[in-house]
PDB file of C-alpha atoms in Angstrom:
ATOM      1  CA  UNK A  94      11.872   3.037  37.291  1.00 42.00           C
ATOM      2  CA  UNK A  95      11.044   1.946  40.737  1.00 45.00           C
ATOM      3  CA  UNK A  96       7.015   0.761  41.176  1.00 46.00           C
ATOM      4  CA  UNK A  97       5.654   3.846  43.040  1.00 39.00           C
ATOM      5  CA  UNK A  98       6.903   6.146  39.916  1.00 41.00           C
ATOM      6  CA  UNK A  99       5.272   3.508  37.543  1.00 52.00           C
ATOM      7  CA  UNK A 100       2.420   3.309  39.643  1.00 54.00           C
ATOM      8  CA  UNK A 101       1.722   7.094  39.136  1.00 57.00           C
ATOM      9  CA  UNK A 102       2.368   7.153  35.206  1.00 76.00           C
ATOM     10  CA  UNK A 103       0.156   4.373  34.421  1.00 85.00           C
ATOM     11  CA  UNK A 104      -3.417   2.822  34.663  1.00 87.00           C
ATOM     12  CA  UNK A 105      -5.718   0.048  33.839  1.00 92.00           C
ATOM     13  CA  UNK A 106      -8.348   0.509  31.594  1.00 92.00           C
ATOM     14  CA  UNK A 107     -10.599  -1.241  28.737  1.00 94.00           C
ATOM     15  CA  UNK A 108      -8.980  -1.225  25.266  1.00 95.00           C
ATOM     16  CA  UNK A 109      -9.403  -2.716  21.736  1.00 97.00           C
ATOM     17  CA  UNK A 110      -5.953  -3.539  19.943  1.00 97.00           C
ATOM     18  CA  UNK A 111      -5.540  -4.018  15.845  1.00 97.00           C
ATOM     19  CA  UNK A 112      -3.152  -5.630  14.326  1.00 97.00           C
ATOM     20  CA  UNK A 113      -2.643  -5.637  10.539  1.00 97.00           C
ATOM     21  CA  UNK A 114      -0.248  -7.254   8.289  1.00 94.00           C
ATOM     22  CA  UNK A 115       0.702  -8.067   4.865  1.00 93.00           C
ATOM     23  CA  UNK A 116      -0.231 -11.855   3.712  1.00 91.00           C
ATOM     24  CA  UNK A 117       3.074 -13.315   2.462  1.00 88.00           C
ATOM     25  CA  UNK A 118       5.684 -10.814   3.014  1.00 90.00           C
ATOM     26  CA  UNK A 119       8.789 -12.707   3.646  1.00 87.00           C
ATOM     27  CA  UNK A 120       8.253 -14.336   0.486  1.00 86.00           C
ATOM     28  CA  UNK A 121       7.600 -10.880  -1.617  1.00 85.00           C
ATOM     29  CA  UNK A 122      10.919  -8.944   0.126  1.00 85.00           C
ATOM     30  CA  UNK A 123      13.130 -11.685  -0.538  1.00 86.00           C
ATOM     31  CA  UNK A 124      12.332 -10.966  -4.314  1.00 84.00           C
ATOM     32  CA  UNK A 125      13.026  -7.236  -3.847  1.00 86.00           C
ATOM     33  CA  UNK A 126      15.600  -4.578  -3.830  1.00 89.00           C
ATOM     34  CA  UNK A 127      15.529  -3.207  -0.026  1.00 89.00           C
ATOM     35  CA  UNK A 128      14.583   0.405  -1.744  1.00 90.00           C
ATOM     36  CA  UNK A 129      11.521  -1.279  -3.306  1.00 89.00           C
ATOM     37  CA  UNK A 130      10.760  -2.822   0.106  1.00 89.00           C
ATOM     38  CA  UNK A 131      11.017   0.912   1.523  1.00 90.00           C
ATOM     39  CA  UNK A 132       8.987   2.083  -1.197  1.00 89.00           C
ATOM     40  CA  UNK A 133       6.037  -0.462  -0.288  1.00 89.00           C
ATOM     41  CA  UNK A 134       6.325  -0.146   3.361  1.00 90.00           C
ATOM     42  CA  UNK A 135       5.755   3.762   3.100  1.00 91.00           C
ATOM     43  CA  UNK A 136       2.889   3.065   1.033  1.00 92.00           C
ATOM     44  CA  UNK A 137       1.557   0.769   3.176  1.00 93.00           C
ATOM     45  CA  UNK A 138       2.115   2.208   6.735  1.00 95.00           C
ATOM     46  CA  UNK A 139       0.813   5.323   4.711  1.00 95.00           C
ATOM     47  CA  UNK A 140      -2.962   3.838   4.246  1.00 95.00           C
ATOM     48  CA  UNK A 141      -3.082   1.789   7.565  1.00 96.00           C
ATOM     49  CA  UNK A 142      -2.198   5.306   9.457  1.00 95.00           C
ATOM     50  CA  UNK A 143      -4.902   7.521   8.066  1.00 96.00           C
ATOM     51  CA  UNK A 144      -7.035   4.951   8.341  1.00 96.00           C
ATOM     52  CA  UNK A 145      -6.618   4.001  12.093  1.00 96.00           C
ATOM     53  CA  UNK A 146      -6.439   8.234  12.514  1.00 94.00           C
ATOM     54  CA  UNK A 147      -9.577   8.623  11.194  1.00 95.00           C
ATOM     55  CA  UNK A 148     -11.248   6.056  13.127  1.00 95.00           C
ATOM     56  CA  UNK A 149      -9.679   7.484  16.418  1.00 92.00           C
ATOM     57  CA  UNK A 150      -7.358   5.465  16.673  1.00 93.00           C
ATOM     58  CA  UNK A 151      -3.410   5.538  18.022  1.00 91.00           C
ATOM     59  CA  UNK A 152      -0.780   3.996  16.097  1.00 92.00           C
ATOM     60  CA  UNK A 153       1.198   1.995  18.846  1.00 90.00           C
ATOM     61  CA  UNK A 154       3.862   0.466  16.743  1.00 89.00           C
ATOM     62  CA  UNK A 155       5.576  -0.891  13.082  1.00 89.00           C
ATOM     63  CA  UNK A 156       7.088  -4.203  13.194  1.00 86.00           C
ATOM     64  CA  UNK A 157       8.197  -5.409  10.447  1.00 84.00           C
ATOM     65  CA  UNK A 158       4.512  -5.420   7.941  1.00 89.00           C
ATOM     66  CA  UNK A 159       2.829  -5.639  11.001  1.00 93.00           C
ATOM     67  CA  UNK A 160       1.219  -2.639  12.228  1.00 95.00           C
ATOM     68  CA  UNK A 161      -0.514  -2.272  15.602  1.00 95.00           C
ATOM     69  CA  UNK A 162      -2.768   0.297  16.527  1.00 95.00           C
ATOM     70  CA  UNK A 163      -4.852   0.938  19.614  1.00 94.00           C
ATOM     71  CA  UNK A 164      -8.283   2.157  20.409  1.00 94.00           C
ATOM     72  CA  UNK A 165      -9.763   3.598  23.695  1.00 91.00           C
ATOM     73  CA  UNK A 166      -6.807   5.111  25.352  1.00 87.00           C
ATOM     74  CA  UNK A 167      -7.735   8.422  25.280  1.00 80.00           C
ATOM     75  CA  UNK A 168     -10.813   7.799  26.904  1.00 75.00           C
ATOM     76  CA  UNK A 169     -11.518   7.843  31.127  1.00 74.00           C
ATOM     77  CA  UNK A 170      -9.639   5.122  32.950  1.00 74.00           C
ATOM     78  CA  UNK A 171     -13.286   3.548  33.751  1.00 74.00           C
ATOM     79  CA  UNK A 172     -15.191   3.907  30.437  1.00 79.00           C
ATOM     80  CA  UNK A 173     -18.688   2.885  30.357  1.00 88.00           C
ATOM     81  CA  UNK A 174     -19.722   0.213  28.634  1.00 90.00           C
ATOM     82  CA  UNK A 175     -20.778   2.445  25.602  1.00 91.00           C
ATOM     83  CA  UNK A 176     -17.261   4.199  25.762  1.00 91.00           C
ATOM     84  CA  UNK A 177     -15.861   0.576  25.483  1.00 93.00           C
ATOM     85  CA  UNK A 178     -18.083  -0.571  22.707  1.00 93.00           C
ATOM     86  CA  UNK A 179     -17.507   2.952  20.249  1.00 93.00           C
ATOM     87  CA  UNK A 180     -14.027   2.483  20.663  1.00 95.00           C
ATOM     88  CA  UNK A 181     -14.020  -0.910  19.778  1.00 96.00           C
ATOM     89  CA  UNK A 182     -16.598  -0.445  16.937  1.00 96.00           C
ATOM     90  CA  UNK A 183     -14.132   2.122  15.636  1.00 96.00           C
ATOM     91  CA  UNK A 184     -11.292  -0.281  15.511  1.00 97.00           C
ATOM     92  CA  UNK A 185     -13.278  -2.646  13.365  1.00 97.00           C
ATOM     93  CA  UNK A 186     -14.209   0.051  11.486  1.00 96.00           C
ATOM     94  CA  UNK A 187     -10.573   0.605  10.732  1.00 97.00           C
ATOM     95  CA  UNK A 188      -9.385  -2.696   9.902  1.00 97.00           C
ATOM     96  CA  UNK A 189     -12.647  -2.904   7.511  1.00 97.00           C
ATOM     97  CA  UNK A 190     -11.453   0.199   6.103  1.00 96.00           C
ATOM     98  CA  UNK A 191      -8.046  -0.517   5.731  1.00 96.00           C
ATOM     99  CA  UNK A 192      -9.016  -3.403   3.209  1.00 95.00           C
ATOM    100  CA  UNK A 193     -11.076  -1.905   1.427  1.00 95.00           C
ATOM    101  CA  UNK A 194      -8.435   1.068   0.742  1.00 94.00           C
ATOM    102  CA  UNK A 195      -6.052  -1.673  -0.304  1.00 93.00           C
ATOM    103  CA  UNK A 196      -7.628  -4.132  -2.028  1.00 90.00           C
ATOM    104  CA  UNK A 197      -7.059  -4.006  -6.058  1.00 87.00           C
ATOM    105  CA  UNK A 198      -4.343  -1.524  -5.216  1.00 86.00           C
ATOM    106  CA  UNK A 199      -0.729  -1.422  -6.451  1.00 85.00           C
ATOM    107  CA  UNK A 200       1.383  -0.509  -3.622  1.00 83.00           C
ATOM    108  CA  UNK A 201       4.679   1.610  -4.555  1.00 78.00           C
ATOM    109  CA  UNK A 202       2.499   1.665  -7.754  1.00 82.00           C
ATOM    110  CA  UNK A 203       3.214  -2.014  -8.469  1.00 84.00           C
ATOM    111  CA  UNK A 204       2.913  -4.999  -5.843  1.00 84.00           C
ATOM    112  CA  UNK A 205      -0.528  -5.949  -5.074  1.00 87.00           C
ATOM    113  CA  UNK A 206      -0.729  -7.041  -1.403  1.00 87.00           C
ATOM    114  CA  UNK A 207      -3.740  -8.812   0.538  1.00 91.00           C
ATOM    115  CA  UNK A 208      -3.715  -8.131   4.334  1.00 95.00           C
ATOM    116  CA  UNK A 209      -5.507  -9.716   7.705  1.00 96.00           C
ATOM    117  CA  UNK A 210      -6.464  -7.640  10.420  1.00 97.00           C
ATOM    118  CA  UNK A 211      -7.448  -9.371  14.360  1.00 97.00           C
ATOM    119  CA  UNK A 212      -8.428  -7.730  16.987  1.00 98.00           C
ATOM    120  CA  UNK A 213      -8.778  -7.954  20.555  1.00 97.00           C
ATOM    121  CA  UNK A 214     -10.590  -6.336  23.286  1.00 97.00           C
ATOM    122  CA  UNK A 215      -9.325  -6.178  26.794  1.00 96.00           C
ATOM    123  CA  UNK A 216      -8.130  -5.316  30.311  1.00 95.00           C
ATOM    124  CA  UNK A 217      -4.362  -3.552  29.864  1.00 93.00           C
ATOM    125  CA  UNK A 218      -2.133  -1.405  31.582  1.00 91.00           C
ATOM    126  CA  UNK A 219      -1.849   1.751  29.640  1.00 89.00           C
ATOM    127  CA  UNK A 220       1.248   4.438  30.099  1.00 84.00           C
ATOM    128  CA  UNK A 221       0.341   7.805  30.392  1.00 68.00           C
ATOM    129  CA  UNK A 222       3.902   9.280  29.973  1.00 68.00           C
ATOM    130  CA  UNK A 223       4.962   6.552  26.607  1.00 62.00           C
ATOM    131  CA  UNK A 224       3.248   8.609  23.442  1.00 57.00           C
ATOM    132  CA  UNK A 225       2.699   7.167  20.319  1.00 60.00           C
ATOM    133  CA  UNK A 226       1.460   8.717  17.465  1.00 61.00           C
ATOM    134  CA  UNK A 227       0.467  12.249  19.383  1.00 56.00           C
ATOM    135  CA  UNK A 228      -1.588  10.328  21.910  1.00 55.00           C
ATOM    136  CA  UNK A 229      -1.601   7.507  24.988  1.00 52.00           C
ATOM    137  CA  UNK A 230       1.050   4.362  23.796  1.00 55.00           C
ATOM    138  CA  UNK A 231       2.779   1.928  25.221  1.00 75.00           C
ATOM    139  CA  UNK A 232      -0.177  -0.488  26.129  1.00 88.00           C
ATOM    140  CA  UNK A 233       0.989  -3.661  28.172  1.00 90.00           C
ATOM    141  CA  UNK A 234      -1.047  -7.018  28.670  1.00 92.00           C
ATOM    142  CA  UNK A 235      -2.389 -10.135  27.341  1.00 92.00           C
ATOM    143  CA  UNK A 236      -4.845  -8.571  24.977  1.00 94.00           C
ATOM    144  CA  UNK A 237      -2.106  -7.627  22.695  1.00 93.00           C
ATOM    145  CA  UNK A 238      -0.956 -10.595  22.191  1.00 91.00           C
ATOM    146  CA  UNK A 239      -4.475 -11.753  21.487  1.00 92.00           C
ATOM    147  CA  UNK A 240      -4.923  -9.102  18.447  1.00 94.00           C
ATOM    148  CA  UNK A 241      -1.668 -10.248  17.430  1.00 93.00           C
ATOM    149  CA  UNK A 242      -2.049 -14.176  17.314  1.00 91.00           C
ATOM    150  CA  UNK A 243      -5.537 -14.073  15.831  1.00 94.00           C
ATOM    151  CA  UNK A 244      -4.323 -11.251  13.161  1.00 93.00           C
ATOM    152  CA  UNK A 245      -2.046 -14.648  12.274  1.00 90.00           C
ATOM    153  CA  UNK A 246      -4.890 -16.866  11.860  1.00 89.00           C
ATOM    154  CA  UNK A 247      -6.940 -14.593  10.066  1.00 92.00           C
ATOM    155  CA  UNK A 248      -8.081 -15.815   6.486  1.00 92.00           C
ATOM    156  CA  UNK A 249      -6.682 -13.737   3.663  1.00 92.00           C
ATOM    157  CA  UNK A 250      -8.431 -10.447   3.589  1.00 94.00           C
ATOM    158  CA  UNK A 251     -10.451 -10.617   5.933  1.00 95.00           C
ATOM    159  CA  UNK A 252     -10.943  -9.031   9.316  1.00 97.00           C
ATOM    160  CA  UNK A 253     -11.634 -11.358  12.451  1.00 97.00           C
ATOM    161  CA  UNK A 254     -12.679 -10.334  16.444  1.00 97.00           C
ATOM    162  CA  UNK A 255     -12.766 -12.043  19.587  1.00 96.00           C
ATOM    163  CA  UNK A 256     -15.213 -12.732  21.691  1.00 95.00           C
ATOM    164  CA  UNK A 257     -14.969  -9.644  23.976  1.00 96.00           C
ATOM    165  CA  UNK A 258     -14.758  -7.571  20.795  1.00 97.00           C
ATOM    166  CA  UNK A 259     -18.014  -8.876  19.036  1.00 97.00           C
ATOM    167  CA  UNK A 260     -19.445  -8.656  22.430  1.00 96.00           C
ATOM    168  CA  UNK A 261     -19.147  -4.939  22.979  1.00 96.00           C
ATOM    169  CA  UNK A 262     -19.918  -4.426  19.321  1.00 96.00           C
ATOM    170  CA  UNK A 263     -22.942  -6.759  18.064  1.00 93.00           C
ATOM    171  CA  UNK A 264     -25.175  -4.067  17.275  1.00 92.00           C
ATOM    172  CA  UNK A 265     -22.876  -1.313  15.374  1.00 94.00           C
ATOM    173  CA  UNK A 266     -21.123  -4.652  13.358  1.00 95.00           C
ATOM    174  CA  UNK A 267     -22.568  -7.387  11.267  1.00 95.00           C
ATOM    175  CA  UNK A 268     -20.581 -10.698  11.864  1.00 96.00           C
ATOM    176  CA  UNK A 269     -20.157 -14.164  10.803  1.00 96.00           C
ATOM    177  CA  UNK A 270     -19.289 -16.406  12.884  1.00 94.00           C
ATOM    178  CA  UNK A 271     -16.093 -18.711  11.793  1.00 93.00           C
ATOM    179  CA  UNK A 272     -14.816 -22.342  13.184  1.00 92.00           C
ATOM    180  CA  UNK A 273     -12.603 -21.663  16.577  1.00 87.00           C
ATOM    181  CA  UNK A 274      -8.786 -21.435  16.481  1.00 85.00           C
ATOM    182  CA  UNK A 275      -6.165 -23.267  18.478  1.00 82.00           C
ATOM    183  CA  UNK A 276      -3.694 -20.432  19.516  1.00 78.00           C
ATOM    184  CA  UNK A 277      -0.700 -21.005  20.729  1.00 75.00           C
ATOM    185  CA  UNK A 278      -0.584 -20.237  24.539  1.00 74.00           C
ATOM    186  CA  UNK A 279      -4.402 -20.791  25.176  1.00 76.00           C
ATOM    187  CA  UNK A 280      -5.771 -23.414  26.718  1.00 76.00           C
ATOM    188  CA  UNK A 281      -8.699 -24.083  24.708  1.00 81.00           C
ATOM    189  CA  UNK A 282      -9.755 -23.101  21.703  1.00 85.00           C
ATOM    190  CA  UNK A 283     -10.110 -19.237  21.080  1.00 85.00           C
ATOM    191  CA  UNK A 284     -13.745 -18.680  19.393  1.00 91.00           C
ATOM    192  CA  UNK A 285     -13.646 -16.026  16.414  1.00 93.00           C
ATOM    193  CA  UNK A 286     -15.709 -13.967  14.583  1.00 96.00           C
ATOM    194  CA  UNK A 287     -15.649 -12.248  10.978  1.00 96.00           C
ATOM    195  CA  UNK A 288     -16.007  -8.485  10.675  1.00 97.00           C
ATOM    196  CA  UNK A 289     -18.490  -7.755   7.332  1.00 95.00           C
ATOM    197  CA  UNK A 290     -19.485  -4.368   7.664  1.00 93.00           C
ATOM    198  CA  UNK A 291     -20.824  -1.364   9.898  1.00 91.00           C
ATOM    199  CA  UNK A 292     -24.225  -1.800  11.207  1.00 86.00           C
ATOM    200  CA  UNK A 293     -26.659   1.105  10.275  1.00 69.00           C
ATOM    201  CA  UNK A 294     -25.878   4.021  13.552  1.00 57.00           C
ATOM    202  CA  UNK A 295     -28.544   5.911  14.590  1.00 51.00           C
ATOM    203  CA  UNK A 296     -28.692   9.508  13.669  1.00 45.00           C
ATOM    204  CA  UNK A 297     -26.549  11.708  15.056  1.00 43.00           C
ATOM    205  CA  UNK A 298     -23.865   8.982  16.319  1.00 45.00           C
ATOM    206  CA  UNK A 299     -20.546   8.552  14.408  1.00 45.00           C
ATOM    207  CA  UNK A 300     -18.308   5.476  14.934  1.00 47.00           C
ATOM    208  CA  UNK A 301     -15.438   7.689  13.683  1.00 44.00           C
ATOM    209  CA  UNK A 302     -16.088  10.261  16.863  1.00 44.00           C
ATOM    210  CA  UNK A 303     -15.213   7.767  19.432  1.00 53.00           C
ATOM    211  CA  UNK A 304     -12.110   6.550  19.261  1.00 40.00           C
TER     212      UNK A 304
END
C-alpha cells in the first residue's frame, strides 16, 4: 500500500480507547485444561462485547484476556468538543459497566475473575477501509498504547482515565483522583484518575446514544 492509497482510506480524528483485562490470568490458565480456558474466554469476551456495544462502542481487538475497544470512530473526522466528550463518557461508561456485570460472577459458571479497565483519550489515525466489529477499526497511534499501559497499572477492579479523558468528561463522571504512575516510555509521570460512576445527564441526553 503505497501512501497516496493510504492517504485516501484513512484520517485523523479524536478518539477514546478501552482496554480491559483479567487480573491474574497467566496464573489461573496455567491451572486449567485449554477447553476450560475457552470456556472462560467466551464468557468473558461475551460480557465485555455487549457491554462496549451498548455503550457505542467498537470492539477493535482480543489479545490474549485483554480486550480493546474503541469509542468515537464513527463520528465526523472533526468532532466537536461535545462529540469528543459523549464518546468518551460512553467508554467510561463501559468499562464501569463491564465491572459491575462481572463482579461476584462465576465465569464458565465457576472461576471468579476481577478485571482493570484504562483508558485513553487521543489524537489517532483511524482506517476507514479496516472494520472491526461492523464498524471503523484499525486505530493507529500513541493513545493506544496509553489505554493499554495504564489498563496495567490499574488497581484491581477498578477503572482509571487519563488526563485528556477526565478532561473531556468531568461533568458526565465523578472521579477520584489517584497518586501518578511511572509508565514505561513516558517521560514523566502519567497523572491518573479513578472512574466511580455516571454523573446525573440532563434530560433527554443518553451517554449510551453517543458512541
Amino acid at each position: 500500500m503505497n501512501g497516496t492509497t493510504a492517504g485516501l482510506r484513512c484520517r485523523r480524528q479524536t478518539v477514546t480507547v478501552l482496554f480491559v483485562d483479567i487480573v491474574g490470568f497467566t496464573s489461573l490458565v496455567d491451572e486449567l485444561d485449554c477447553s476450560d480456558v475457552r470456556d472462560l474466554q467466551v464468557d468473558y469476551f461475551s460480557v465485555v462485547s455487549d457491554r462496549v456495544r451498548a455503550a457505542g462502542g467498537i470492539v477493535e481487538k482480543f489479545i490474549g484476556d485483554a480486550v480493546m475497544a474503541v469509542f468515537g470512530t464513527t463520528g465526523p473526522a472533526a468532532g466537536s468538543a461535545e462529540e469528543i466528550g459523549c464518546a468518551a463518557a460512553s467508554a467510561v461508561e463501559a468499562g464501569l459497566r463491564v465491572q459491575e456485570a462481572l463482579r461476584g460472577r462465576l465465569l464458565a459458571g465457576r472461576y471468579p475473575v476481577l478485571t482493570r479497565v484504562g483508558l485513553a483519550t487521543g489524537d489517532a489515525i483511524v482506517d476507514l477501509e479496516e472494520t472491526r466489529d461492523g464498524g471503523y477499526g484499525m486505530v493507529s497511534g500513541s493513545v493506544v498504547s496509553t489505554a493499554s499501559r495504564l489498563q496495567a497499572y490499574a488497581p484491581h477492579d477498578t477503572v482509571v482515565v487519563c488526563a485528556a479523558t477526565r478532561e473531556v468528561t468531568d461533568t458526565a463522571v465523578a472521579y477520584q483522583e489517584m497518586p501518578p504512575v511511572s509508565v514505561a516510555g513516558k517521560a514523566a509521570p502519567v497523572e491518573i484518575w479513578r472512574a466511580l460512576h455516571p454523573q446525573v445527564v440532563p434530560a433527554g441526553r443518553s451517554l449510551q446514544a453517543c458512541g
